[in-house]
Coordinates of C-alpha atoms in Angstrom, one line a residue:
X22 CA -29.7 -11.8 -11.7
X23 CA -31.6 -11.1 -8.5
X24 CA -30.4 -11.3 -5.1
X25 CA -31.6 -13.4 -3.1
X26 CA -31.6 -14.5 1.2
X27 CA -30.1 -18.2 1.7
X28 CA -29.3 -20.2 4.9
X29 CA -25.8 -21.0 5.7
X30 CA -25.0 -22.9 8.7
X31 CA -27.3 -21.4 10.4
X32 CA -26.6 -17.9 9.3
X33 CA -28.5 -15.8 6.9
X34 CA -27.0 -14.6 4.0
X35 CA -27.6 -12.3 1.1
X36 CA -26.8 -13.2 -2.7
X37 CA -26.0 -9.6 -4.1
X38 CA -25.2 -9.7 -7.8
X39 CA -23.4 -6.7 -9.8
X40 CA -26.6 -6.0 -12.0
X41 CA -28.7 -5.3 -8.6
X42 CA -26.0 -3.4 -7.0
X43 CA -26.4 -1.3 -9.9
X44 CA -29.8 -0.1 -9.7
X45 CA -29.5 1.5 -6.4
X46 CA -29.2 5.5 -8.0
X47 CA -26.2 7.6 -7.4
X48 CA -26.5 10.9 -6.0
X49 CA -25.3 13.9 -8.5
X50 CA -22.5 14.4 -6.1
X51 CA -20.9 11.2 -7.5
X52 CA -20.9 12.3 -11.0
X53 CA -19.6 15.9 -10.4
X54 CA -16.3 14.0 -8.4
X55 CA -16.0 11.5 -11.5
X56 CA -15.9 14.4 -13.6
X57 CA -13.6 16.1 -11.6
X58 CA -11.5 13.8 -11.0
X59 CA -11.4 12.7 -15.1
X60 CA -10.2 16.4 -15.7
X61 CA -7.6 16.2 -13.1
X62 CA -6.1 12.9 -14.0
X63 CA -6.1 13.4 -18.0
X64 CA -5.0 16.9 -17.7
X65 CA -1.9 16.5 -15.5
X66 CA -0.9 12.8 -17.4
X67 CA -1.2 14.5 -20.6
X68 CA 0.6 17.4 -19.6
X69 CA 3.5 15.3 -18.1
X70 CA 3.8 13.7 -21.8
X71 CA 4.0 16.6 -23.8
X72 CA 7.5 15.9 -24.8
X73 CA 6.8 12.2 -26.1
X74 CA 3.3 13.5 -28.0
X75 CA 5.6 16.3 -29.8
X76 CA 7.9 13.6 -30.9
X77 CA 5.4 11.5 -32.3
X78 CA 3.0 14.5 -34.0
X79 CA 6.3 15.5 -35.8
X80 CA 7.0 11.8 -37.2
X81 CA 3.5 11.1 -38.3
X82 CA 3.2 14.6 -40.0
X83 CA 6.8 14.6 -41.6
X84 CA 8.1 10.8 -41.5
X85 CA 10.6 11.1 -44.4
X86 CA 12.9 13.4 -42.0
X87 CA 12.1 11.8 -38.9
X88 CA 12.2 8.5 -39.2
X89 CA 12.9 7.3 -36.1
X90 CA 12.5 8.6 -32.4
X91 CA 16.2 9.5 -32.0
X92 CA 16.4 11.2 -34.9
X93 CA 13.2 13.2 -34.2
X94 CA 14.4 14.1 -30.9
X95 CA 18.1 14.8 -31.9
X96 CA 16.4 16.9 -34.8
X97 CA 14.3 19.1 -33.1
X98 CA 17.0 19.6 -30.1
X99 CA 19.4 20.8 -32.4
X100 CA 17.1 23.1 -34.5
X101 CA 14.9 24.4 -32.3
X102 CA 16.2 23.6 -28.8
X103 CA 14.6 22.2 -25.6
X104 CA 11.6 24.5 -25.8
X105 CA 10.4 22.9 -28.9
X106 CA 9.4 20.0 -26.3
X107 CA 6.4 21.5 -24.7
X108 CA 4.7 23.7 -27.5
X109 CA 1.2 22.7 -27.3
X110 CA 1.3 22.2 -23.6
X111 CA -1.7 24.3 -22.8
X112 CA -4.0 22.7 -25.7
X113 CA -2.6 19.5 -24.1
X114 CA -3.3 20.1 -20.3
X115 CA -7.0 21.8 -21.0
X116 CA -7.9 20.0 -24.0
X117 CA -7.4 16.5 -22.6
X118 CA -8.6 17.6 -19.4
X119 CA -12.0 19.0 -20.8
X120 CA -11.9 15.2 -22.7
X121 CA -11.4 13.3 -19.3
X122 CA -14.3 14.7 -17.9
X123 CA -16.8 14.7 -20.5
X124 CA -14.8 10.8 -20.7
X125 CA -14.7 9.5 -17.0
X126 CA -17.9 11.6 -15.5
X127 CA -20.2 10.7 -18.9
X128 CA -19.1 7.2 -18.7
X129 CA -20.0 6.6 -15.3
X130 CA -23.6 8.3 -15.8
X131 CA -24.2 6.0 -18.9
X132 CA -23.0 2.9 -17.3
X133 CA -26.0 3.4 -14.7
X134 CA -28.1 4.7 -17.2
X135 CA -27.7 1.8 -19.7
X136 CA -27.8 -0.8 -17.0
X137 CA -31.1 0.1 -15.7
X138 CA -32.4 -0.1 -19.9
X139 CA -30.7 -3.2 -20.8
X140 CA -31.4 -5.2 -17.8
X141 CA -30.5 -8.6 -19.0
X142 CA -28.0 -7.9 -21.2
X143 CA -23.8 -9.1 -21.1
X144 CA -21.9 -6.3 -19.5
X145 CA -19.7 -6.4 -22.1
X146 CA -22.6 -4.6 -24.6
X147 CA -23.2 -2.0 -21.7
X148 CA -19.2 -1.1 -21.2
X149 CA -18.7 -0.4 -24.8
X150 CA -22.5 1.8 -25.0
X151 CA -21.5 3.5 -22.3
X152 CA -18.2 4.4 -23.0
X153 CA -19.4 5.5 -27.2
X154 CA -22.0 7.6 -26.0
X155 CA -19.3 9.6 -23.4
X156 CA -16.6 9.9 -26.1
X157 CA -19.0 11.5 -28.5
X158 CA -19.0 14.5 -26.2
X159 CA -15.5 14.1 -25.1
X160 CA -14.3 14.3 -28.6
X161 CA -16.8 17.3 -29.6
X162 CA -15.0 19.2 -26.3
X163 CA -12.0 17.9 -27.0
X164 CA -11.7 18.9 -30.9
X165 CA -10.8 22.8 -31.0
X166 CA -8.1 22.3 -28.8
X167 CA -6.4 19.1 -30.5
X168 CA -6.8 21.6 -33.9
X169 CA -4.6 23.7 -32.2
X170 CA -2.2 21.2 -30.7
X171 CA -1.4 19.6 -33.5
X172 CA -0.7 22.6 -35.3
X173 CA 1.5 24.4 -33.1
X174 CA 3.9 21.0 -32.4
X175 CA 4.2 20.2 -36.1
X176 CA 4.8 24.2 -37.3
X177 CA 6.4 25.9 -35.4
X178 CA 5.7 29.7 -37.2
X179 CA 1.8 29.1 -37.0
X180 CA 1.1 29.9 -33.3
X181 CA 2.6 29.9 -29.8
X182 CA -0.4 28.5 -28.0
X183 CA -4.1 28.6 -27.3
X184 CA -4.4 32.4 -27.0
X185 CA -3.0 33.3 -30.8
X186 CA -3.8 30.0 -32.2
X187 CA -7.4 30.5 -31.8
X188 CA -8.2 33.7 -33.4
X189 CA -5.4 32.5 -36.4
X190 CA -7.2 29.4 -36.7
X191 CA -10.7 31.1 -36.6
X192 CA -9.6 34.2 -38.5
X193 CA -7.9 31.7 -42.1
X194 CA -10.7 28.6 -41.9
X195 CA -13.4 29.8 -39.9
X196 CA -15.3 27.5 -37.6
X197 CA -14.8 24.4 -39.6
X198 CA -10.8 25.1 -39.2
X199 CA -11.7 23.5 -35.5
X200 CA -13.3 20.4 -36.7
X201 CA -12.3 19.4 -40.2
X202 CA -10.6 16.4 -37.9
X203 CA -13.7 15.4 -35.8
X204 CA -14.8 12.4 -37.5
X205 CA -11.1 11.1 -37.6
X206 CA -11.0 12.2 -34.0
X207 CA -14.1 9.8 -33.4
X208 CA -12.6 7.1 -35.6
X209 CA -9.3 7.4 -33.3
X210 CA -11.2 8.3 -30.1
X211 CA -14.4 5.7 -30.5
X212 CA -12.7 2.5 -30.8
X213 CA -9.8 3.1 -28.1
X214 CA -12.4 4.5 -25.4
X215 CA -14.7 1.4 -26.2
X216 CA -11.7 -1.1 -25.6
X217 CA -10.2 0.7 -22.8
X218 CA -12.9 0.3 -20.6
X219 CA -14.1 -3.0 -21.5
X220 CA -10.5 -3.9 -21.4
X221 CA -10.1 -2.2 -17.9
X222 CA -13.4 -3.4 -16.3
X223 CA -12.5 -7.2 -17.3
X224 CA -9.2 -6.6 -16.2
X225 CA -10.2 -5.6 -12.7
X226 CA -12.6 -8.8 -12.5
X227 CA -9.8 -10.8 -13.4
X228 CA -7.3 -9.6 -11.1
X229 CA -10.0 -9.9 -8.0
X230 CA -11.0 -13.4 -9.3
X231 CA -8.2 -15.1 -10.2
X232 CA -5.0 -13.3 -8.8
X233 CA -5.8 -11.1 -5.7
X234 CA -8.5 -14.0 -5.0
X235 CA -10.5 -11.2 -2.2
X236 CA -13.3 -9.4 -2.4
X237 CA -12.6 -5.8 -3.4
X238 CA -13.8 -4.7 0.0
X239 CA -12.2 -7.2 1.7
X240 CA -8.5 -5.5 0.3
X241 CA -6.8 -2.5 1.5
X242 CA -7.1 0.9 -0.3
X243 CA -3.1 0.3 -1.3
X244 CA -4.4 -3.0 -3.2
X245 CA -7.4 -2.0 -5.0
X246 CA -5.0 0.9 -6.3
X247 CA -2.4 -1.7 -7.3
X248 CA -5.3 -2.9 -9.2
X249 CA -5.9 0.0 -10.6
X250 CA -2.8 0.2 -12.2
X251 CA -1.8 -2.9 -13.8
X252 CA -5.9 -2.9 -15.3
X253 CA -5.3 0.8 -17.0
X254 CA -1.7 0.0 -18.2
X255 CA -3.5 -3.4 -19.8
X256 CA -6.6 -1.1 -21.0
X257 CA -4.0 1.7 -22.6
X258 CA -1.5 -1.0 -23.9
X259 CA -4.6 -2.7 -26.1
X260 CA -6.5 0.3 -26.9
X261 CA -3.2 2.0 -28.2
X262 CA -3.2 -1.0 -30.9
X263 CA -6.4 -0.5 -31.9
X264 CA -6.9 3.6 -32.6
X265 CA -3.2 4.1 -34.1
X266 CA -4.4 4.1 -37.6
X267 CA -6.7 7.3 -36.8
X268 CA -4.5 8.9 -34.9
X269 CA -2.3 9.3 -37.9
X270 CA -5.1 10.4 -40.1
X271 CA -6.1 13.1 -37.7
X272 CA -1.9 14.2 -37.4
X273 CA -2.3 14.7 -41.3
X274 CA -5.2 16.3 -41.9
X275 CA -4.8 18.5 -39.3
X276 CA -1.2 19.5 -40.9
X277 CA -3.4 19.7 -44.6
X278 CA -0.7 16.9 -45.5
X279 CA -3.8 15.3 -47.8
X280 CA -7.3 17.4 -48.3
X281 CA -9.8 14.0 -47.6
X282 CA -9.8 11.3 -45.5
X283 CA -9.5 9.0 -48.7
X284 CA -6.3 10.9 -49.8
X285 CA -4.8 10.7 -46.6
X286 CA -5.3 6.9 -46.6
X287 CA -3.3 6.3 -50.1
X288 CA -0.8 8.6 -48.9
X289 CA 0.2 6.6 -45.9
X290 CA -0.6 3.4 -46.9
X291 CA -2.8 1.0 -45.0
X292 CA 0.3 -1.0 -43.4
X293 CA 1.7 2.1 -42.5
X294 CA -1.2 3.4 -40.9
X295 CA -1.1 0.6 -38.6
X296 CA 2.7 0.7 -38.2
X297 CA 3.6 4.3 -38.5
X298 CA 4.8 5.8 -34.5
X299 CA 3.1 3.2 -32.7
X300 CA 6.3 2.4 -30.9
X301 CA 6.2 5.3 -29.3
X302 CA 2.1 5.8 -29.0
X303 CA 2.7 2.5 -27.0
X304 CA 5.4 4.0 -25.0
X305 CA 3.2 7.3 -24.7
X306 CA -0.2 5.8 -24.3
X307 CA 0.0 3.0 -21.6
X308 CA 1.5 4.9 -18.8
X309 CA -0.6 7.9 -19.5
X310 CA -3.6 5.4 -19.1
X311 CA -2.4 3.6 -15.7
X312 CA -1.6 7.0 -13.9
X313 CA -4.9 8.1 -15.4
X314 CA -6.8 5.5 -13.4
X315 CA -4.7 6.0 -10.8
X316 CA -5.3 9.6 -10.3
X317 CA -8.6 9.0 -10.7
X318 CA -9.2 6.2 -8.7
X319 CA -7.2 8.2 -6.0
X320 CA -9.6 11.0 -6.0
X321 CA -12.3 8.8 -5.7
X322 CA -10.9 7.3 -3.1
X323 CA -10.1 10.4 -0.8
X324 CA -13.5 11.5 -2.1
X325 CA -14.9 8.2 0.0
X326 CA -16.0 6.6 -2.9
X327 CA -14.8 2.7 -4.2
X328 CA -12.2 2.4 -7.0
X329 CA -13.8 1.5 -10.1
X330 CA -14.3 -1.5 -12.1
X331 CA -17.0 -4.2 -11.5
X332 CA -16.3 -7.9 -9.9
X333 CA -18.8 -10.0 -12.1
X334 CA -19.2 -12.4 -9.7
X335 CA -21.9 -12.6 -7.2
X336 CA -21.3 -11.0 -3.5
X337 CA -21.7 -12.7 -0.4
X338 CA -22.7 -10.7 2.4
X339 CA -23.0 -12.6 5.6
X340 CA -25.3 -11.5 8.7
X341 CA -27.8 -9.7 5.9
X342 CA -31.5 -9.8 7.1

């Protein structure tokens, strides 16, 4: 759609749509604070979790003795004491945070990217394009570090953190030890990035739109960050849903519970797959999604730059020449 300069009562006024907005270019500056700000946000939200991620690596990997999230917790309080609540903090905090920006910054650059290819195509298409092509990376940063994670909260003998689990790691499987759970990590990763941001982009129109009923600019900072918020917990909430079965395929493979991906499948069972900890992913994934966005928008905002998420709708901009 291209803008466009139409008389209104006598004052001239500029049709702006989102797709021409788009092709002005961002400076590199923008990108560096979007991938900044991604490592920022996911590291400190992931770290502040560790606790609830512990709880659910230990019921997906051994879910004949934990069988519930009281239990787990009760369990591992008892046995191994309050400690046993923040092993894999580290590969949490850096890991995640290498993810969110190779996630947020990538995402951004495609987005622009992509929009400038596909000029006439639904936004929907360039949303989940740009968000597959960032999580590739993410997950390719991301993968050593969730090898070790994983490890370390589901045995507690095999490492303390990053600095031993590495060279143990390296030392018994060699490089491959560090990515024998990439393309589940994809298959987990893929699909929940792809509906996150679709789901938090459409989100943001539809709060604007239909319930806020402003402009974006027109609303105060406090606002668009309210927006924020109740767009990522919908995004995390959804996305959860849809990447649980691989997140339980990477928890056991990563714990050599089954040798393939086909023999982890039989093991668990496809309904279990679906079913197995996804109370608690829920209760661990949405809020680590809204204050994800929120820390992020909130750099961006300090930064000088807009909040993010696109208002589909053309702009009005009165007085434009």
């Amino acid at each position: 759609m291209r803008g466009a300069d139409v008389e209104v009562e006598g004052r001239s006024t500029s049709i702006i749509s989102v797709s021409e907005k788009l092709k002005a270019p961002y400076p590199y500056g923008y990108y560096g604070i979007c991938t900044v700000g991604g490592m920022l946000s996911a590291g400190t939200t992931h770290l502040a979790i560790t606790p609830l991620d512990v709880l659910k690596v230990n019921m997906q990997v051994h879910p004949v003795r934990y069988n519930s999230i009281s239990s787990c917790f009760t369990t591992l309080l008892r046995e191994q004491g309050p400690s046993a609540f923040w092993r894999g903090w580290a590969g949490k905090f850096f890991g995640y945070g290498v993810q969110g920006g190779c996630r947020f910054g990538l995402y951004e650059y495609f987005k622009r990217l992509y929009s400038d290819i596909f000029l006439d195509h639904n936004r929907s298409f360039i949303f989940f394009l740009s968000s597959a092509s960032a999580e590739v990376f993410a997950n390719i940063a991301l993968c050593p570090f969730e090898a070790i994670k994983v490890r370390v909260q589901a045995q507690p003998h095999f490492a303390k953190g990053l600095a031993d689990g590495f060279p143990k790691l390296y030392a018994s499987e060699g490089i491959h030890g560090f990515y024998r759970g990439l393309i589940p990590l994809w298959g987990r990763n893929l699909p929940f990035s792809m509906v996150m941001f679709s789901t938090f982009e459409h989100s943001v129109d539809f709060l604007y739109r239909k319930v806020v009923q402003k402009r974006k600019e027109d609303c105060s900072k406090g606002q668009q960050l309210g927006v924020t918020c109740l767009a990522g917990y919908a995004a995390g909430s959804v996305g959860s849903l849809i990447s649980n079965p691989a997140d339980n395929i990477v928890s056991s493979l990563y714990n050599k519970k089954a040798d393939s991906l086909i023999l982890v499948v039989k093991k668990i069972g496809l309904v279990n797959l679906f079913t197995r900890s996804l109370p608690i992913r829920i209760m661990l994934v949405g809020p680590a999604i809204t204050l994800q966005w929120l820390f992020y928008d909130t750099i961006k905002v300090l930064s000088g730059l807009p909040t993010s998420g696109e208002v589909a709708t053309d702009i009005q901009v009165e007085g434009a020449a």
